[in-house]
Short mmCIF file of C-alpha atoms in Angstrom, two decimals:
data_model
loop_
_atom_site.label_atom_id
_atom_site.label_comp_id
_atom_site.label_asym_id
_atom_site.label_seq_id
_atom_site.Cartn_x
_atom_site.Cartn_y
_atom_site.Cartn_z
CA UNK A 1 -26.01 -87.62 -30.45
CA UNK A 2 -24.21 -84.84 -29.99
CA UNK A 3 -21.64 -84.95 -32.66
CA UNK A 4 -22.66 -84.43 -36.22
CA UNK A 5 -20.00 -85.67 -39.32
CA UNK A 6 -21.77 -84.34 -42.82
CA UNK A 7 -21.52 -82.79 -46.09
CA UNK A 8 -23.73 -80.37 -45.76
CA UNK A 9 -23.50 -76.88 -44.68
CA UNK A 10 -24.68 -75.39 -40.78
CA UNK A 11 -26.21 -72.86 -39.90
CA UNK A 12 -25.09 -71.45 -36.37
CA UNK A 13 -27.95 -69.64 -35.53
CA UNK A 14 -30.36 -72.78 -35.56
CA UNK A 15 -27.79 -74.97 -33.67
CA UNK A 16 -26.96 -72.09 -31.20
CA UNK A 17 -30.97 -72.12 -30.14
CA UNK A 18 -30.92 -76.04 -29.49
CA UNK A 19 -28.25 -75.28 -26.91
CA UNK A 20 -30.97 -73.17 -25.27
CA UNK A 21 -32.94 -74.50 -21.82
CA UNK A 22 -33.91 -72.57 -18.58
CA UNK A 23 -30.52 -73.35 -16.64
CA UNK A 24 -28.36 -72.32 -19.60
CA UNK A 25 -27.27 -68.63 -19.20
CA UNK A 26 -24.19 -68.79 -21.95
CA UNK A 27 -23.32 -70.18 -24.80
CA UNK A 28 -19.92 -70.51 -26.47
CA UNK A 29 -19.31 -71.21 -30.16
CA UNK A 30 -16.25 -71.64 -32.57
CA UNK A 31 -16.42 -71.89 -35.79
CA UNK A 32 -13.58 -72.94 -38.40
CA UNK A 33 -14.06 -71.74 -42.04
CA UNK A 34 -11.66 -72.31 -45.30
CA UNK A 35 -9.02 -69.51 -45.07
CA UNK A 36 -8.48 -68.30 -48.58
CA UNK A 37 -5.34 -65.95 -48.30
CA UNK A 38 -2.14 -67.15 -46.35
CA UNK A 39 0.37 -64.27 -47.06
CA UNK A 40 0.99 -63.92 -50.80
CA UNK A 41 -0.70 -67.31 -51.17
CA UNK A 42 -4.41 -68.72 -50.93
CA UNK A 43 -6.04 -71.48 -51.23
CA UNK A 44 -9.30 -71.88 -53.47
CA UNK A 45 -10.87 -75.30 -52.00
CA UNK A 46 -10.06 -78.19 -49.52
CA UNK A 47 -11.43 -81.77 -49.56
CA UNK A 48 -12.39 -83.36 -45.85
CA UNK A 49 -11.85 -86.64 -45.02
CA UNK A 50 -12.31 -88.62 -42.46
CA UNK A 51 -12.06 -91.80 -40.43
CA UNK A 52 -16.11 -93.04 -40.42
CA UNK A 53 -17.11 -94.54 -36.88
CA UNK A 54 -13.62 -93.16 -34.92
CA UNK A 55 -14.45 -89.34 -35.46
CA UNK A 56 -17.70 -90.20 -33.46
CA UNK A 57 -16.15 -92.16 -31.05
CA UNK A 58 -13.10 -89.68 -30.44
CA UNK A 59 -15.28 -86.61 -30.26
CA UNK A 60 -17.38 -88.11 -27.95
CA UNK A 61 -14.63 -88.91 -26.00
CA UNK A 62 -13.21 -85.33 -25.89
CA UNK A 63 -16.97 -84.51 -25.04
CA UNK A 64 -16.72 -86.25 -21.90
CA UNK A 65 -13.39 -85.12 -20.80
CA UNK A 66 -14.24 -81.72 -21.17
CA UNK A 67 -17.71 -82.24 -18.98
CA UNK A 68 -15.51 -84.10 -16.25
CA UNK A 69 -13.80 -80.99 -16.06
CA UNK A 70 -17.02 -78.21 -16.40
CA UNK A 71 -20.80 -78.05 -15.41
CA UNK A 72 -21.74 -78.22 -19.08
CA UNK A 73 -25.08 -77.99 -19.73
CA UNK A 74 -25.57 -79.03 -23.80
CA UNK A 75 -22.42 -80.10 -26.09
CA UNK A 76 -22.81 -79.90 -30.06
CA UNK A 77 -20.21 -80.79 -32.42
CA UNK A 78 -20.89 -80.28 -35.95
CA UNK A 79 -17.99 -81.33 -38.77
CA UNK A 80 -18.23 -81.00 -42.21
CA UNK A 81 -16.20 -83.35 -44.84
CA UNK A 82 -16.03 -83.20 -48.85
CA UNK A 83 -15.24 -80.61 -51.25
CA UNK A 84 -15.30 -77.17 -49.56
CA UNK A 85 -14.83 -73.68 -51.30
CA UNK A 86 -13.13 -70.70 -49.72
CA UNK A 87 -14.69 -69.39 -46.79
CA UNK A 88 -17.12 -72.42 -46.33
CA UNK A 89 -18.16 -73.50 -42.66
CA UNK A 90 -15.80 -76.51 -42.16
CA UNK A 91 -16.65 -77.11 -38.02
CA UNK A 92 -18.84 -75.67 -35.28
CA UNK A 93 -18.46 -76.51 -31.59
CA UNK A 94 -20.89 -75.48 -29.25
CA UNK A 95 -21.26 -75.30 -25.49
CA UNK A 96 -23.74 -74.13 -23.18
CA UNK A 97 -23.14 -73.71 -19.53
CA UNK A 98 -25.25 -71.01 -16.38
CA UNK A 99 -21.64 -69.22 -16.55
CA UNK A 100 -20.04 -68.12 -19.21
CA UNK A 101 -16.05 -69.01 -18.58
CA UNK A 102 -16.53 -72.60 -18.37
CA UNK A 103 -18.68 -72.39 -21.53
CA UNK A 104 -15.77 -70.64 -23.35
CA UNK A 105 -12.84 -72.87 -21.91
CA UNK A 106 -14.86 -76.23 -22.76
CA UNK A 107 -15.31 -74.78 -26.06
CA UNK A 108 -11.82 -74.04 -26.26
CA UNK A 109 -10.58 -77.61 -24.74
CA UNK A 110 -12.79 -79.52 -27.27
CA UNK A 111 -11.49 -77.27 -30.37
CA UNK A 112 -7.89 -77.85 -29.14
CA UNK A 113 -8.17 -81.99 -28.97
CA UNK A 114 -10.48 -82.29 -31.73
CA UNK A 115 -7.42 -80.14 -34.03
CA UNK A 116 -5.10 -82.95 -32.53
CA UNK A 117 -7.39 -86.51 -32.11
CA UNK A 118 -10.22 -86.44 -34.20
CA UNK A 119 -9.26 -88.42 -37.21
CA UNK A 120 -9.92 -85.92 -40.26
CA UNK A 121 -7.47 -84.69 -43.02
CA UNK A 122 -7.47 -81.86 -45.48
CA UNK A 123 -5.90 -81.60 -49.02
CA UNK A 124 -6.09 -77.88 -50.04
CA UNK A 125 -6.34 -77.06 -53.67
CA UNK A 126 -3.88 -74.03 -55.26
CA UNK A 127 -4.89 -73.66 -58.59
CA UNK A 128 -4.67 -77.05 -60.40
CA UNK A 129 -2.29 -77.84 -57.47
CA UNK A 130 -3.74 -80.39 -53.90
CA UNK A 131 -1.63 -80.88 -51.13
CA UNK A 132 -2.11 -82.96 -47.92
CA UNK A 133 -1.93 -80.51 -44.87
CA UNK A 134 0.74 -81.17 -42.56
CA UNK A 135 -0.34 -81.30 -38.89
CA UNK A 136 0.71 -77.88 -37.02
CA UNK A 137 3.13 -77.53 -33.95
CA UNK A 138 0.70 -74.39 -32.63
CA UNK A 139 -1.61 -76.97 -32.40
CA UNK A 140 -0.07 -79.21 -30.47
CA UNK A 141 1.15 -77.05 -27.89
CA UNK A 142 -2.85 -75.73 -27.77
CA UNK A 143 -3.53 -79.57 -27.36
CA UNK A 144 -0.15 -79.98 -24.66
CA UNK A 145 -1.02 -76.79 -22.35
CA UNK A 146 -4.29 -78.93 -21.49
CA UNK A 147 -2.32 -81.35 -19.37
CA UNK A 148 -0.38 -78.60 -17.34
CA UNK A 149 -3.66 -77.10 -15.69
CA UNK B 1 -5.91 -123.73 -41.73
CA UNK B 2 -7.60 -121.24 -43.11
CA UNK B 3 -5.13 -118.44 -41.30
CA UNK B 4 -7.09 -115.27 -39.20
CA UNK B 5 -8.17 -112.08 -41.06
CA UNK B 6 -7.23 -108.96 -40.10
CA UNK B 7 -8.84 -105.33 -42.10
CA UNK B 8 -6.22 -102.37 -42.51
CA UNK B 9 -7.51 -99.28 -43.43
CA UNK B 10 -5.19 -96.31 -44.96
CA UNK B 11 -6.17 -92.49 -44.66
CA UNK B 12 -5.51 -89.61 -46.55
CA UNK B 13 -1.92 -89.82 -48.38
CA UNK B 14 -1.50 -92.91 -47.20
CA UNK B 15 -4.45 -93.85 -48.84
CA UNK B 16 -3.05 -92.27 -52.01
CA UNK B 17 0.63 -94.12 -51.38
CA UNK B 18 -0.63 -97.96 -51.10
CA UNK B 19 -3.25 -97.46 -53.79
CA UNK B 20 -5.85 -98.33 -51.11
CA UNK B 21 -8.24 -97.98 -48.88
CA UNK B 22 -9.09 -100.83 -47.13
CA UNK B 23 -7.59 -104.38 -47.35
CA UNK B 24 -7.73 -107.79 -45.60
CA UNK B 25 -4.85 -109.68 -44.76
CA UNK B 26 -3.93 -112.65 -43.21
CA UNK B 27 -2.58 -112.33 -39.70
CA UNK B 28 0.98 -113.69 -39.43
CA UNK B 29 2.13 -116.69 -37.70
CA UNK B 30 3.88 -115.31 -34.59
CA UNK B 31 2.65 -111.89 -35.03
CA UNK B 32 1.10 -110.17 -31.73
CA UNK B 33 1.17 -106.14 -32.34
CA UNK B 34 0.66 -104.13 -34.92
CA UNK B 35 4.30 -103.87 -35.24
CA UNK B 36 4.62 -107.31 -36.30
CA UNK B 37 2.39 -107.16 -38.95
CA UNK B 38 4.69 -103.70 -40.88
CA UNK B 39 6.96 -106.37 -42.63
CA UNK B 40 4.03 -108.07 -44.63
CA UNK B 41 2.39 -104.66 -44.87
CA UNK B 42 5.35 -103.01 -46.42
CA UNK B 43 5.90 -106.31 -48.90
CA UNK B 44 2.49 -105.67 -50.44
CA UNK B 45 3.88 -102.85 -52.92
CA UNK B 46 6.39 -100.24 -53.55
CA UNK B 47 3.95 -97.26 -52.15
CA UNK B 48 2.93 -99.57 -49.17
CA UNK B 49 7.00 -99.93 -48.12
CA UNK B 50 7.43 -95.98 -48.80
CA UNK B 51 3.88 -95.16 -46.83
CA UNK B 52 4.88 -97.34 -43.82
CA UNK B 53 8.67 -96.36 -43.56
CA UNK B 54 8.84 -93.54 -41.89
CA UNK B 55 6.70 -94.93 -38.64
CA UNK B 56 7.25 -92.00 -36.45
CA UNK B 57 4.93 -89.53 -38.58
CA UNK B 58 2.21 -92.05 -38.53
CA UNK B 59 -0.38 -92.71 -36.15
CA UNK B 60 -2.18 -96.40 -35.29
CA UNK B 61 -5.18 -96.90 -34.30
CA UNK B 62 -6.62 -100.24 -33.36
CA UNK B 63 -10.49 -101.18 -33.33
CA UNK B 64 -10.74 -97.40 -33.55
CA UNK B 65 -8.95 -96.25 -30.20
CA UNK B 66 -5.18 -95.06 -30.66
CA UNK B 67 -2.73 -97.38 -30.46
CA UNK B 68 0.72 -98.01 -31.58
CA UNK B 69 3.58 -100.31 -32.15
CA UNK B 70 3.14 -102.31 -29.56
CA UNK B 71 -0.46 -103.00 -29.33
CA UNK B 72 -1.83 -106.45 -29.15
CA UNK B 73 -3.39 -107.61 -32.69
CA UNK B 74 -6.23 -110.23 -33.01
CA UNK B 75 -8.29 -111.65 -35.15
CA UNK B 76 -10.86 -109.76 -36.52
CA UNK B 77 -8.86 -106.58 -35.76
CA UNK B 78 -9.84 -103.37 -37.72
CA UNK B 79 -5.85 -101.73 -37.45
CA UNK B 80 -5.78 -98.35 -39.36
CA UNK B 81 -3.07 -96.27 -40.66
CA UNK B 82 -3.25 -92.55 -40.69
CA UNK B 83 -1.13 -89.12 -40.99
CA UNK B 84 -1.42 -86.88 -38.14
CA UNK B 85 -4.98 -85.09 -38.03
CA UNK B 86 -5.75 -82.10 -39.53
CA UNK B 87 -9.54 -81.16 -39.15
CA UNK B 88 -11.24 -78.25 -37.27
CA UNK C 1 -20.73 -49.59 -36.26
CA UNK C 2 -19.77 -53.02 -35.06
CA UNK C 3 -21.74 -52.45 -32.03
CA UNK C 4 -25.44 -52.23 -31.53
CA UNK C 5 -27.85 -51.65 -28.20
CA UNK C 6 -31.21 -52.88 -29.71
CA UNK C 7 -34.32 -53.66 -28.12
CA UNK C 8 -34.57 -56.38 -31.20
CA UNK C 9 -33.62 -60.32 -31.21
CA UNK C 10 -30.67 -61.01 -32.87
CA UNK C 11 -30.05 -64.34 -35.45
CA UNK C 12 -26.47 -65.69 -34.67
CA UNK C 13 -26.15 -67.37 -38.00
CA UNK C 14 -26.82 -63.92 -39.45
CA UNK C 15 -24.29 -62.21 -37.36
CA UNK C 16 -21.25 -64.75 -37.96
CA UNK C 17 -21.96 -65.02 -41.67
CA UNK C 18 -21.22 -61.41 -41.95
CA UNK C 19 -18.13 -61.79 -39.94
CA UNK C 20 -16.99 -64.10 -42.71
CA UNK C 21 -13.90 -62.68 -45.26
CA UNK C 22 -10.78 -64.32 -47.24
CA UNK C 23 -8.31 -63.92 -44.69
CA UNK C 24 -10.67 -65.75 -41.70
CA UNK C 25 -10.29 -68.67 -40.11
CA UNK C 26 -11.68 -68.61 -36.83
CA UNK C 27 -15.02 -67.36 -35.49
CA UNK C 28 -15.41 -67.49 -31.90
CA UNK C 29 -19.20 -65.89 -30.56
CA UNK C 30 -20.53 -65.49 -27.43
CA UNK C 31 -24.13 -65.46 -26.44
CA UNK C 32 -25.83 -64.63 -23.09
CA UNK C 33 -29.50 -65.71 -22.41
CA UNK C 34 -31.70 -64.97 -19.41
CA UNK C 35 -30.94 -68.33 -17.12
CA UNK C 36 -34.31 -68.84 -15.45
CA UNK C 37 -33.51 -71.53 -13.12
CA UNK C 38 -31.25 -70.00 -10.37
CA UNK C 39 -30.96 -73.40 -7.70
CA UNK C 40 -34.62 -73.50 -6.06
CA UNK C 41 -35.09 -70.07 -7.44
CA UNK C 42 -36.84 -69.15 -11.27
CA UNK C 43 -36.88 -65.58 -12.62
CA UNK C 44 -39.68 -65.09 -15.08
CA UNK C 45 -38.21 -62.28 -17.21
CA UNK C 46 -35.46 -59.14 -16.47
CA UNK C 47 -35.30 -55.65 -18.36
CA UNK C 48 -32.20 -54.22 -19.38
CA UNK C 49 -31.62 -50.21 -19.18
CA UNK C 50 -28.40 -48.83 -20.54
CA UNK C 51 -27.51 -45.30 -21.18
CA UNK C 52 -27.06 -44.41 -24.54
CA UNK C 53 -24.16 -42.52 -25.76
CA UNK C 54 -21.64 -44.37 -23.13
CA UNK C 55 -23.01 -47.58 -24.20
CA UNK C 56 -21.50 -47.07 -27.31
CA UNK C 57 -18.70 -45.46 -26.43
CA UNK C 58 -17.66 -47.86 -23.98
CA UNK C 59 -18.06 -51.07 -25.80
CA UNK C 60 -16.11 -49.67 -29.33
CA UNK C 61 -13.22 -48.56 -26.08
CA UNK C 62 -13.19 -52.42 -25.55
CA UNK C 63 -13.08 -53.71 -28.67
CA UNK C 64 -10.17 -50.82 -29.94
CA UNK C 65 -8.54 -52.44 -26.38
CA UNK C 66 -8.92 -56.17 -28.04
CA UNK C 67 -7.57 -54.82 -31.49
CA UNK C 68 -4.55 -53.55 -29.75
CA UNK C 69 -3.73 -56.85 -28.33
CA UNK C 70 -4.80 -59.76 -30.67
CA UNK C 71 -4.76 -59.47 -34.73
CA UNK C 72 -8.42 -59.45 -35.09
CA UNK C 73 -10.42 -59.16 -38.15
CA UNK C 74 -14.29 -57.98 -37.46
CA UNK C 75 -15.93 -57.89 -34.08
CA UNK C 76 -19.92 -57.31 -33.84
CA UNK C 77 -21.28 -56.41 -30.26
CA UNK C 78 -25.29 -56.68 -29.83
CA UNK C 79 -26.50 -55.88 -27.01
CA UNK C 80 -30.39 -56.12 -26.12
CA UNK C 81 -32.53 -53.84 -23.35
CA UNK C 82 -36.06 -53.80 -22.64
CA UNK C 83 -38.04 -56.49 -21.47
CA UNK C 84 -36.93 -59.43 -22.17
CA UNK C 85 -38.38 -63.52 -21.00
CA UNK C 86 -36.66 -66.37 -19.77
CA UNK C 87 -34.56 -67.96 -22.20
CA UNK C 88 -34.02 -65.12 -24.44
CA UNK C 89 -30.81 -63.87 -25.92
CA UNK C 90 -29.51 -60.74 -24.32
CA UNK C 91 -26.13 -60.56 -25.62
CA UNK C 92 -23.87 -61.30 -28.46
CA UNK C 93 -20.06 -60.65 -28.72
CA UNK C 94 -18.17 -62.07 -32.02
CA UNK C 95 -14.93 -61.89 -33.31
CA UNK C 96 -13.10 -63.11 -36.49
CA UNK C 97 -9.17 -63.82 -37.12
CA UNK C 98 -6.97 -65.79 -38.85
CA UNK C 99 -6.49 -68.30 -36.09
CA UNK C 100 -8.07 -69.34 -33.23
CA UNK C 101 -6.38 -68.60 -30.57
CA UNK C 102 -6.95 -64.62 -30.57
CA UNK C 103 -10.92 -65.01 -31.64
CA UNK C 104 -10.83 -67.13 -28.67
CA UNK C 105 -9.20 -64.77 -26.66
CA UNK C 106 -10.46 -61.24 -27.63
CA UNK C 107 -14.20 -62.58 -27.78
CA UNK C 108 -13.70 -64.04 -24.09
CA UNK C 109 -11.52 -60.17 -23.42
CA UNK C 110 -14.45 -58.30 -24.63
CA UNK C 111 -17.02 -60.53 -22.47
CA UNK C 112 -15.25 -59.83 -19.32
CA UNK C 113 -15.05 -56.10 -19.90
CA UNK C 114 -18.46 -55.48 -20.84
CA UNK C 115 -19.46 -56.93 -18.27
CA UNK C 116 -17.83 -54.62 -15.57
CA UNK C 117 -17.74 -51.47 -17.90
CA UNK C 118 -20.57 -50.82 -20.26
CA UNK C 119 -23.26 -49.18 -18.74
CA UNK C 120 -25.76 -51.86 -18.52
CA UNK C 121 -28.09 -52.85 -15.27
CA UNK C 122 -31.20 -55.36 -15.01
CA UNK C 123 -34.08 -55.85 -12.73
CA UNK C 124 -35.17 -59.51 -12.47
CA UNK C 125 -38.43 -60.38 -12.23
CA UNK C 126 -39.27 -63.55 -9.78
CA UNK C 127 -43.45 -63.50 -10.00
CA UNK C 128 -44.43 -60.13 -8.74
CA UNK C 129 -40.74 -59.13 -7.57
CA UNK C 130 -38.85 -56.99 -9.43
CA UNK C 131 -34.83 -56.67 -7.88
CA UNK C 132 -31.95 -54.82 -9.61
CA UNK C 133 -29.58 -57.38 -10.03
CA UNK C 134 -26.38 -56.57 -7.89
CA UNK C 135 -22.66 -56.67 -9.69
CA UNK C 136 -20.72 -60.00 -8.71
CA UNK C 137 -17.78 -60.48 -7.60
CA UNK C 138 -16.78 -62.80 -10.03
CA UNK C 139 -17.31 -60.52 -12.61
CA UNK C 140 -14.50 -58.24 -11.29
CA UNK C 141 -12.22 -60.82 -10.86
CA UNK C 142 -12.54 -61.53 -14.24
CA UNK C 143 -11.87 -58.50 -15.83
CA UNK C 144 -8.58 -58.34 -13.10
CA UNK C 145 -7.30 -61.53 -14.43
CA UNK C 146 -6.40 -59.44 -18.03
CA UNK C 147 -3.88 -56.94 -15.82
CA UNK C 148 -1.76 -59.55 -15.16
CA UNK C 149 -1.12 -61.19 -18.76
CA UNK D 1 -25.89 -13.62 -13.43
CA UNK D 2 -27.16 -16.78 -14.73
CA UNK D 3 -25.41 -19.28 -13.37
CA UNK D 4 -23.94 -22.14 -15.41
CA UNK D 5 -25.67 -25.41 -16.28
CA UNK D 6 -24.89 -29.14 -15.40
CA UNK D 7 -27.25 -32.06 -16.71
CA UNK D 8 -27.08 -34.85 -13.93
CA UNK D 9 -28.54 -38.14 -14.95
CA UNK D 10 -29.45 -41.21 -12.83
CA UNK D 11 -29.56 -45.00 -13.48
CA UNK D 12 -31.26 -48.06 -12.29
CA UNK D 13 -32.18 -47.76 -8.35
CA UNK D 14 -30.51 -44.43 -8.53
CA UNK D 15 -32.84 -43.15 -10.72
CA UNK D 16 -35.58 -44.95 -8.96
CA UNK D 17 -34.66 -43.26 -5.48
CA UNK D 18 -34.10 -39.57 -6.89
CA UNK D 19 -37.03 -40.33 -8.95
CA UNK D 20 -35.77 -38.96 -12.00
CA UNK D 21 -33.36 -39.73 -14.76
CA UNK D 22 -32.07 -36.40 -15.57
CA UNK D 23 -32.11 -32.82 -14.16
CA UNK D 24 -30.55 -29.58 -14.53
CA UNK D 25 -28.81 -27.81 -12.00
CA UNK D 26 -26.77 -24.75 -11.88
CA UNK D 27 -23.10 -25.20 -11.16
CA UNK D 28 -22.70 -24.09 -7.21
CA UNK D 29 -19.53 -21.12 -6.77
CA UNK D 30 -16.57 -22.85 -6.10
CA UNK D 31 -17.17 -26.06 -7.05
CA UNK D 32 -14.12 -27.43 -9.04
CA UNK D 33 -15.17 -31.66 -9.09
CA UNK D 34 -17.89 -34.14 -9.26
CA UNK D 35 -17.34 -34.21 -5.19
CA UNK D 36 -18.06 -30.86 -4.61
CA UNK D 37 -21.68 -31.27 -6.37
CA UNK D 38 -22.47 -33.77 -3.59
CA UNK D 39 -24.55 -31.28 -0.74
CA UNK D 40 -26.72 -29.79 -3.40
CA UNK D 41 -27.30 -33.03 -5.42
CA UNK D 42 -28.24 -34.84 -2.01
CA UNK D 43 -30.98 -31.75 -0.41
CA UNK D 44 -32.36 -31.71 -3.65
CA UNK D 45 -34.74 -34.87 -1.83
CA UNK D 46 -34.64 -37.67 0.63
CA UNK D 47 -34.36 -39.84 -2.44
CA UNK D 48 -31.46 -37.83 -3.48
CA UNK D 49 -29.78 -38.16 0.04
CA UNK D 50 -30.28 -42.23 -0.06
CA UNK D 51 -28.85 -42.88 -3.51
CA UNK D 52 -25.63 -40.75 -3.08
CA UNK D 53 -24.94 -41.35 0.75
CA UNK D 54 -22.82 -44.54 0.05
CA UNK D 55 -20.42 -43.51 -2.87
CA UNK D 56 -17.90 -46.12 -2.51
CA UNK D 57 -21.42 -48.43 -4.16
CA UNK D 58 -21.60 -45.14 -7.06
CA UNK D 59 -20.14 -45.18 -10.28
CA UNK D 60 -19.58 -42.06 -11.84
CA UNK D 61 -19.17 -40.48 -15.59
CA UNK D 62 -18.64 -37.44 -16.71
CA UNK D 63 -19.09 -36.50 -20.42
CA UNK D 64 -19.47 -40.55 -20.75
CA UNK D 65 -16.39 -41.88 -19.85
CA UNK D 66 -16.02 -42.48 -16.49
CA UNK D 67 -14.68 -40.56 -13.97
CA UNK D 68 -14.36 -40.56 -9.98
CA UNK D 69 -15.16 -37.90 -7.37
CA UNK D 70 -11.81 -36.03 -8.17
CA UNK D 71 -12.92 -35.20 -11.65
CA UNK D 72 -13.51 -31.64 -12.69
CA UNK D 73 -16.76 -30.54 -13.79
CA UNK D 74 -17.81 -27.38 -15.74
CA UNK D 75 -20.32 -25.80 -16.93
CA UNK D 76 -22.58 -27.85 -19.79
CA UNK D 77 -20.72 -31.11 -18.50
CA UNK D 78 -23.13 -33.75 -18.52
CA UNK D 79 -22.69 -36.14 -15.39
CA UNK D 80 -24.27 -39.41 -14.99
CA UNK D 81 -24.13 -41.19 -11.37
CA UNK D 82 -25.01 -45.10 -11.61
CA UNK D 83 -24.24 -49.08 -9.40
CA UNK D 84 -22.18 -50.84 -10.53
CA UNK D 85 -23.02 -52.63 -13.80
CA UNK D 86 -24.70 -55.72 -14.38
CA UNK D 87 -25.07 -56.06 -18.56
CA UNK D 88 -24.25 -58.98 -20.97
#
């Protein structure tokens, strides 16, 4: 399968090479980490959670969507959930294609509906302080502009 | 009769709101969507009524594909409640 | 330097770790391998000449171009020459920022300019065959597209 | 007098048809631009002649940053003819 939901960390170097084969001439990756400053503020850890058995599901969906609309060659989505530290992997997505611009706007598509329909949720700690984040507009205009092309 | 179970699952502060994570009720006589079902929902405590009021900043999904108000409930449903999603 | 001609591999978990900082939250990386399988055609290996000095020069050009235009954190060019067999990596371009949207963006920017502006050219091997590869047209179109935005 | 010295390099099948990557060659009177280098660059061999008949296929740098057949040249300039590129 290629979607992954785990604790532990990643390392993009050994998930970059399993993309490899002999028709695969580019490979696109993204990958989120925990953003410690935000202005005069930052964060110190966030907790992952997520929906068990729908995060699958959805990302596999968004998988397929996005290879109806590319010649993708290999498709790896990695998510981590639990307690993560500032500047911790949290997500790697990971596309391999002959050509290199449908490997980077697949990569892009699939980061833009998994922000939007994969069901995870972050609480970010300040201090003694955790918060729920609250879903972003940016990313659901990345998400909308999807539907215009 | 013994009446038809349904699970309902609640995610992140919504989880924290109704004091849990999963629970099974009874399905309603009458009820067909998952809209019917809110008015039991919210009666089951204080933080379920205040989780479930505001409808319109929370998604549905049903059997784990996204639904909403006005999807069809049976029994043996898995309905869950969530907050918009925030991963990546 | 943030940009290196090397006959060398490269280890893309290396290279995005060291991207890593406080104030990121988006990696985006791009890798190029030799595609062997070309329709009914297969190309054994290629080797990669560049001319050093302009190589340089022309790639830290495109990245001060990307700076200028997205709020980017650290960028890291690698760039292989020599020899190299089917499959291999040949290029890396990756770029950190806050969000993803610009590491998205510049890393896709830098691609398409490198590609029509640092001084690069391979010869493909096919068995005993050994062709310069010829610039494509799609290449130029790509790097057009950027004028008009 | 001694005249003054360009380096002219070659690249990929330019360098393969001129059959050498880099040569000096004493400024010619008069000439002002990369253009006006042309004659003496192309008798210097058949090869010569073949790789720099079709300039339109040519790129051209002088000092590493490219230039075009317009651009003036002087003496210690260091000016690279190459095909288009075909890297990443």
């Amino acid at each position: 399968m290629a979607v992954r939901v785990q604790q532990e960390d990643f390392d993009v170097g050994v998930e970059s090479r399993t993309l490899q084969g002999p028709a695969v001439g580019a490979i696109a990756l993204f990958v989120g980490t925990v953003r410690s400053l935000r202005g005069d503020d930052s964060i110190t850890a966030m907790t992952l959670e997520h929906y068990p058995g729908m995060t699958e599901t959805e990302i596999s969906r968004i998988e397929d969507e996005a290879r109806s609309r590319w010649p993708l060659l290999e498709v790896r989505v990695v998510h981590r959930v639990g307690r993560l530290l500032a500047g911790e992997q949290i997500v790697m997505v990971a596309v391999s294609s002959a050509h290199r611009q449908a490997a980077f706007d697949a990569a892009q598509y699939i980061m833009d509906f998994l922000k939007t329909d994969a069901p995870f949720w972050k609480a970010e700690e300040r201090g003694d302080q955790v918060d729920w984040v609250e879903a972003r507009q940016s990313d659901s205009d990345a998400h909308a502009k999807w539907q215009l092309k | 009769m013994s009446g038809a179970m349904i699970n309902v699952l609640y995610f992140a502060w919504m989880r924290e709101h109704t004091g849990t994570a999963s629970e099974q009720i009874t399905l309603p006589d009458g009820a067909k969507t998952v809209g019917d079902l809110l008015p039991l929902l919210m009666s089951q405590s204080a933080g379920h009524a205040l989780a479930l009021k505001n409808m319109a900043a929370v998604r549905v999904a049903v059997n784990r594909n996204y639904g909403d108000l006005k999807t069809v409930v049976a029994a043996g449903d898995e309905i869950a409640f969530f907050p918009p999603v925030t991963g990546g």
